[in-house]
Amino acid sequence: MHETSSVPPHKIIGVAVIRNNQGQILIDRRHQKGAMGGLWEFPGGKVELGETVQECIKREIKEELGIEIEVGEHLITVDHTYPHLRVTLTVHYCCHLTGIPQPLECDEVRWVNLDELKDFTFPEANVEIIDALLKNAAAHK
């Protein structure tokens, strides 16, 4: 018998760190069913063929939360392998322009302060995003 190495599928994900005028960040809770159900995350989604990461982020936020954003500077790119999936998260700061965030494709949305992020349970790959946010905030004080 041959041993086959199972390589998990790879998804390239555009991720938004959306800030409001009060400096809070928008997070959402994943649906209970499915991979990493019930965990909190920064909104975003899979980059489609022929789409830039920035276009993906703008589209996904409109589809998932029903709001308009402006995609800003790149924060971090995180490569992470879960047992079932490999992800490359390309994270951009974004500004909330118009609309009230709605949980269209998630269970809940919430505006939180940066120091409150530690109170929520995120998927492993998001830990690096939170660390980058905290380092960046400390550097800009």
PDB file of C-alpha atoms in Angstrom:
ATOM      1  CA  MET A   1       0.000   0.000   0.000  1.00  0.00           C
ATOM      2  CA  HIS A   2       1.118   3.498  -0.753  1.00  0.00           C
ATOM      3  CA  GLU A   3       1.105   6.152   1.931  1.00  0.00           C
ATOM      4  CA  THR A   4      -0.557   9.262   0.570  1.00  0.00           C
ATOM      5  CA  SER A   5       0.078  12.563   2.237  1.00  0.00           C
ATOM      6  CA  SER A   6      -3.117  14.489   2.497  1.00  0.00           C
ATOM      7  CA  VAL A   7      -2.434  18.120   1.880  1.00  0.00           C
ATOM      8  CA  PRO A   8      -5.201  20.322   3.255  1.00  0.00           C
ATOM      9  CA  PRO A   9      -6.883  22.671   0.776  1.00  0.00           C
ATOM     10  CA  HIS A  10      -5.471  26.216   0.632  1.00  0.00           C
ATOM     11  CA  LYS A  11      -7.694  29.297   0.739  1.00  0.00           C
ATOM     12  CA  ILE A  12      -6.575  32.878   0.252  1.00  0.00           C
ATOM     13  CA  ILE A  13      -8.725  35.082   2.452  1.00  0.00           C
ATOM     14  CA  GLY A  14      -9.121  38.854   2.437  1.00  0.00           C
ATOM     15  CA  VAL A  15      -9.650  40.090   5.998  1.00  0.00           C
ATOM     16  CA  ALA A  16     -10.954  43.473   7.147  1.00  0.00           C
ATOM     17  CA  VAL A  17     -10.049  45.252  10.359  1.00  0.00           C
ATOM     18  CA  ILE A  18     -12.904  47.769  10.197  1.00  0.00           C
ATOM     19  CA  ARG A  19     -12.621  50.789  12.450  1.00  0.00           C
ATOM     20  CA  ASN A  20     -15.344  53.270  13.310  1.00  0.00           C
ATOM     21  CA  ASN A  21     -15.028  56.923  14.351  1.00  0.00           C
ATOM     22  CA  GLN A  22     -14.654  55.884  18.008  1.00  0.00           C
ATOM     23  CA  GLY A  23     -11.639  53.696  17.156  1.00  0.00           C
ATOM     24  CA  GLN A  24     -13.553  50.478  17.793  1.00  0.00           C
ATOM     25  CA  ILE A  25     -13.075  47.365  15.637  1.00  0.00           C
ATOM     26  CA  LEU A  26     -15.860  45.263  14.129  1.00  0.00           C
ATOM     27  CA  ILE A  27     -15.819  41.522  14.832  1.00  0.00           C
ATOM     28  CA  ASP A  28     -18.371  38.840  14.041  1.00  0.00           C
ATOM     29  CA  ARG A  29     -19.258  35.432  15.464  1.00  0.00           C
ATOM     30  CA  ARG A  30     -19.260  32.516  13.044  1.00  0.00           C
ATOM     31  CA  HIS A  31     -22.402  30.386  12.686  1.00  0.00           C
ATOM     32  CA  GLN A  32     -22.414  27.517  15.198  1.00  0.00           C
ATOM     33  CA  LYS A  33     -22.504  24.889  12.435  1.00  0.00           C
ATOM     34  CA  GLY A  34     -19.400  24.353  10.337  1.00  0.00           C
ATOM     35  CA  ALA A  35     -15.675  24.693  10.836  1.00  0.00           C
ATOM     36  CA  MET A  36     -14.701  26.804  13.835  1.00  0.00           C
ATOM     37  CA  GLY A  37     -18.377  27.420  14.596  1.00  0.00           C
ATOM     38  CA  GLY A  38     -19.165  29.938  17.302  1.00  0.00           C
ATOM     39  CA  LEU A  39     -15.717  31.540  17.270  1.00  0.00           C
ATOM     40  CA  TRP A  40     -15.258  35.269  16.730  1.00  0.00           C
ATOM     41  CA  GLU A  41     -13.361  36.570  13.706  1.00  0.00           C
ATOM     42  CA  PHE A  42     -12.483  39.632  11.719  1.00  0.00           C
ATOM     43  CA  PRO A  43     -14.865  39.711   8.743  1.00  0.00           C
ATOM     44  CA  GLY A  44     -13.738  38.793   5.250  1.00  0.00           C
ATOM     45  CA  GLY A  45     -13.773  35.920   2.828  1.00  0.00           C
ATOM     46  CA  LYS A  46     -12.246  33.937   0.016  1.00  0.00           C
ATOM     47  CA  VAL A  47     -10.576  35.788  -2.842  1.00  0.00           C
ATOM     48  CA  GLU A  48     -12.334  34.843  -6.102  1.00  0.00           C
ATOM     49  CA  LEU A  49     -10.547  34.214  -9.393  1.00  0.00           C
ATOM     50  CA  GLY A  50      -9.512  37.477 -11.056  1.00  0.00           C
ATOM     51  CA  GLU A  51     -10.217  39.540  -7.948  1.00  0.00           C
ATOM     52  CA  THR A  52      -7.708  41.572  -5.934  1.00  0.00           C
ATOM     53  CA  VAL A  53      -7.600  41.180  -2.154  1.00  0.00           C
ATOM     54  CA  GLN A  54      -8.961  44.723  -1.804  1.00  0.00           C
ATOM     55  CA  GLU A  55     -11.893  43.975  -4.152  1.00  0.00           C
ATOM     56  CA  CYS A  56     -12.572  40.767  -2.229  1.00  0.00           C
ATOM     57  CA  ILE A  57     -12.661  42.552   1.135  1.00  0.00           C
ATOM     58  CA  LYS A  58     -15.036  45.244  -0.141  1.00  0.00           C
ATOM     59  CA  ARG A  59     -17.371  42.633  -1.744  1.00  0.00           C
ATOM     60  CA  GLU A  60     -17.346  40.258   1.225  1.00  0.00           C
ATOM     61  CA  ILE A  61     -18.107  43.018   3.740  1.00  0.00           C
ATOM     62  CA  LYS A  62     -21.052  44.192   1.615  1.00  0.00           C
ATOM     63  CA  GLU A  63     -22.357  40.587   1.327  1.00  0.00           C
ATOM     64  CA  GLU A  64     -21.741  39.534   4.928  1.00  0.00           C
ATOM     65  CA  LEU A  65     -22.506  42.726   6.850  1.00  0.00           C
ATOM     66  CA  GLY A  66     -24.397  44.992   4.428  1.00  0.00           C
ATOM     67  CA  ILE A  67     -22.069  47.967   4.880  1.00  0.00           C
ATOM     68  CA  GLU A  68     -19.762  50.025   2.668  1.00  0.00           C
ATOM     69  CA  ILE A  69     -16.116  50.311   3.613  1.00  0.00           C
ATOM     70  CA  GLU A  70     -12.947  51.857   2.293  1.00  0.00           C
ATOM     71  CA  VAL A  71     -10.052  49.394   2.165  1.00  0.00           C
ATOM     72  CA  GLY A  72      -6.889  50.970   3.523  1.00  0.00           C
ATOM     73  CA  GLU A  73      -3.323  49.974   4.319  1.00  0.00           C
ATOM     74  CA  HIS A  74      -2.107  46.398   4.644  1.00  0.00           C
ATOM     75  CA  LEU A  75      -1.604  45.285   8.253  1.00  0.00           C
ATOM     76  CA  ILE A  76      -0.265  41.713   8.070  1.00  0.00           C
ATOM     77  CA  THR A  77      -0.353  38.507   6.045  1.00  0.00           C
ATOM     78  CA  VAL A  78      -0.745  35.341   8.091  1.00  0.00           C
ATOM     79  CA  ASP A  79      -0.080  31.815   6.787  1.00  0.00           C
ATOM     80  CA  HIS A  80      -1.620  29.187   9.041  1.00  0.00           C
ATOM     81  CA  THR A  81      -2.304  25.483   8.640  1.00  0.00           C
ATOM     82  CA  TYR A  82      -5.176  23.876  10.515  1.00  0.00           C
ATOM     83  CA  PRO A  83      -5.586  20.077  10.340  1.00  0.00           C
ATOM     84  CA  HIS A  84      -8.326  20.474   7.686  1.00  0.00           C
ATOM     85  CA  LEU A  85      -7.300  23.690   5.926  1.00  0.00           C
ATOM     86  CA  ARG A  86      -4.383  25.966   5.077  1.00  0.00           C
ATOM     87  CA  VAL A  87      -5.184  29.676   5.007  1.00  0.00           C
ATOM     88  CA  THR A  88      -3.375  32.784   3.901  1.00  0.00           C
ATOM     89  CA  LEU A  89      -5.032  35.742   5.577  1.00  0.00           C
ATOM     90  CA  THR A  90      -4.251  39.081   3.940  1.00  0.00           C
ATOM     91  CA  VAL A  91      -5.380  41.691   6.428  1.00  0.00           C
ATOM     92  CA  HIS A  92      -6.138  45.346   5.663  1.00  0.00           C
ATOM     93  CA  TYR A  93      -7.261  48.217   7.826  1.00  0.00           C
ATOM     94  CA  CYS A  94     -10.641  49.461   6.621  1.00  0.00           C
ATOM     95  CA  CYS A  95     -12.821  52.468   7.392  1.00  0.00           C
ATOM     96  CA  HIS A  96     -16.555  52.102   7.925  1.00  0.00           C
ATOM     97  CA  LEU A  97     -18.269  54.460   5.465  1.00  0.00           C
ATOM     98  CA  THR A  98     -22.016  53.804   5.492  1.00  0.00           C
ATOM     99  CA  GLY A  99     -24.615  51.360   6.742  1.00  0.00           C
ATOM    100  CA  ILE A 100     -25.294  49.584  10.009  1.00  0.00           C
ATOM    101  CA  PRO A 101     -23.511  46.219  10.263  1.00  0.00           C
ATOM    102  CA  GLN A 102     -26.006  43.345  10.037  1.00  0.00           C
ATOM    103  CA  PRO A 103     -25.267  39.666  10.811  1.00  0.00           C
ATOM    104  CA  LEU A 104     -26.226  38.537   7.288  1.00  0.00           C
ATOM    105  CA  GLU A 105     -23.818  35.558   7.159  1.00  0.00           C
ATOM    106  CA  CYS A 106     -22.865  35.211  10.809  1.00  0.00           C
ATOM    107  CA  ASP A 107     -24.595  34.907  14.205  1.00  0.00           C
ATOM    108  CA  GLU A 108     -23.626  38.256  15.701  1.00  0.00           C
ATOM    109  CA  VAL A 109     -21.616  41.416  15.042  1.00  0.00           C
ATOM    110  CA  ARG A 110     -20.067  43.650  17.661  1.00  0.00           C
ATOM    111  CA  TRP A 111     -17.962  46.813  17.855  1.00  0.00           C
ATOM    112  CA  VAL A 112     -15.196  46.340  20.432  1.00  0.00           C
ATOM    113  CA  ASN A 113     -12.251  48.291  21.754  1.00  0.00           C
ATOM    114  CA  LEU A 114      -8.795  46.927  20.966  1.00  0.00           C
ATOM    115  CA  ASP A 115      -8.159  45.915  24.583  1.00  0.00           C
ATOM    116  CA  GLU A 116     -11.430  43.915  24.611  1.00  0.00           C
ATOM    117  CA  LEU A 117     -10.289  41.524  21.851  1.00  0.00           C
ATOM    118  CA  LYS A 118      -8.675  39.268  24.475  1.00  0.00           C
ATOM    119  CA  ASP A 119     -12.159  38.619  25.920  1.00  0.00           C
ATOM    120  CA  PHE A 120     -13.314  36.814  22.745  1.00  0.00           C
ATOM    121  CA  THR A 121     -12.345  33.388  21.405  1.00  0.00           C
ATOM    122  CA  PHE A 122     -10.864  33.592  17.888  1.00  0.00           C
ATOM    123  CA  PRO A 123      -9.531  30.888  15.518  1.00  0.00           C
ATOM    124  CA  GLU A 124      -5.777  30.264  15.983  1.00  0.00           C
ATOM    125  CA  ALA A 125      -4.753  32.162  12.834  1.00  0.00           C
ATOM    126  CA  ASN A 126      -6.397  35.335  14.182  1.00  0.00           C
ATOM    127  CA  VAL A 127      -4.041  35.505  17.179  1.00  0.00           C
ATOM    128  CA  GLU A 128      -1.297  36.910  14.934  1.00  0.00           C
ATOM    129  CA  ILE A 129      -3.712  39.585  13.660  1.00  0.00           C
ATOM    130  CA  ILE A 130      -4.568  40.629  17.213  1.00  0.00           C
ATOM    131  CA  ASP A 131      -0.856  40.747  18.135  1.00  0.00           C
ATOM    132  CA  ALA A 132      -0.151  42.924  15.074  1.00  0.00           C
ATOM    133  CA  LEU A 133      -3.028  45.261  15.990  1.00  0.00           C
ATOM    134  CA  LEU A 134      -1.769  45.645  19.545  1.00  0.00           C
ATOM    135  CA  LYS A 135       1.840  46.243  18.416  1.00  0.00           C
ATOM    136  CA  ASN A 136       0.692  48.769  15.826  1.00  0.00           C
ATOM    137  CA  ALA A 137      -1.467  50.603  18.377  1.00  0.00           C
ATOM    138  CA  ALA A 138       1.426  50.743  20.865  1.00  0.00           C
ATOM    139  CA  ALA A 139       3.735  52.109  18.154  1.00  0.00           C
ATOM    140  CA  HIS A 140       1.273  54.902  17.332  1.00  0.00           C
ATOM    141  CA  LYS A 141       0.714  56.116  20.914  1.00  0.00           C
TER     142      LYS A 141
END
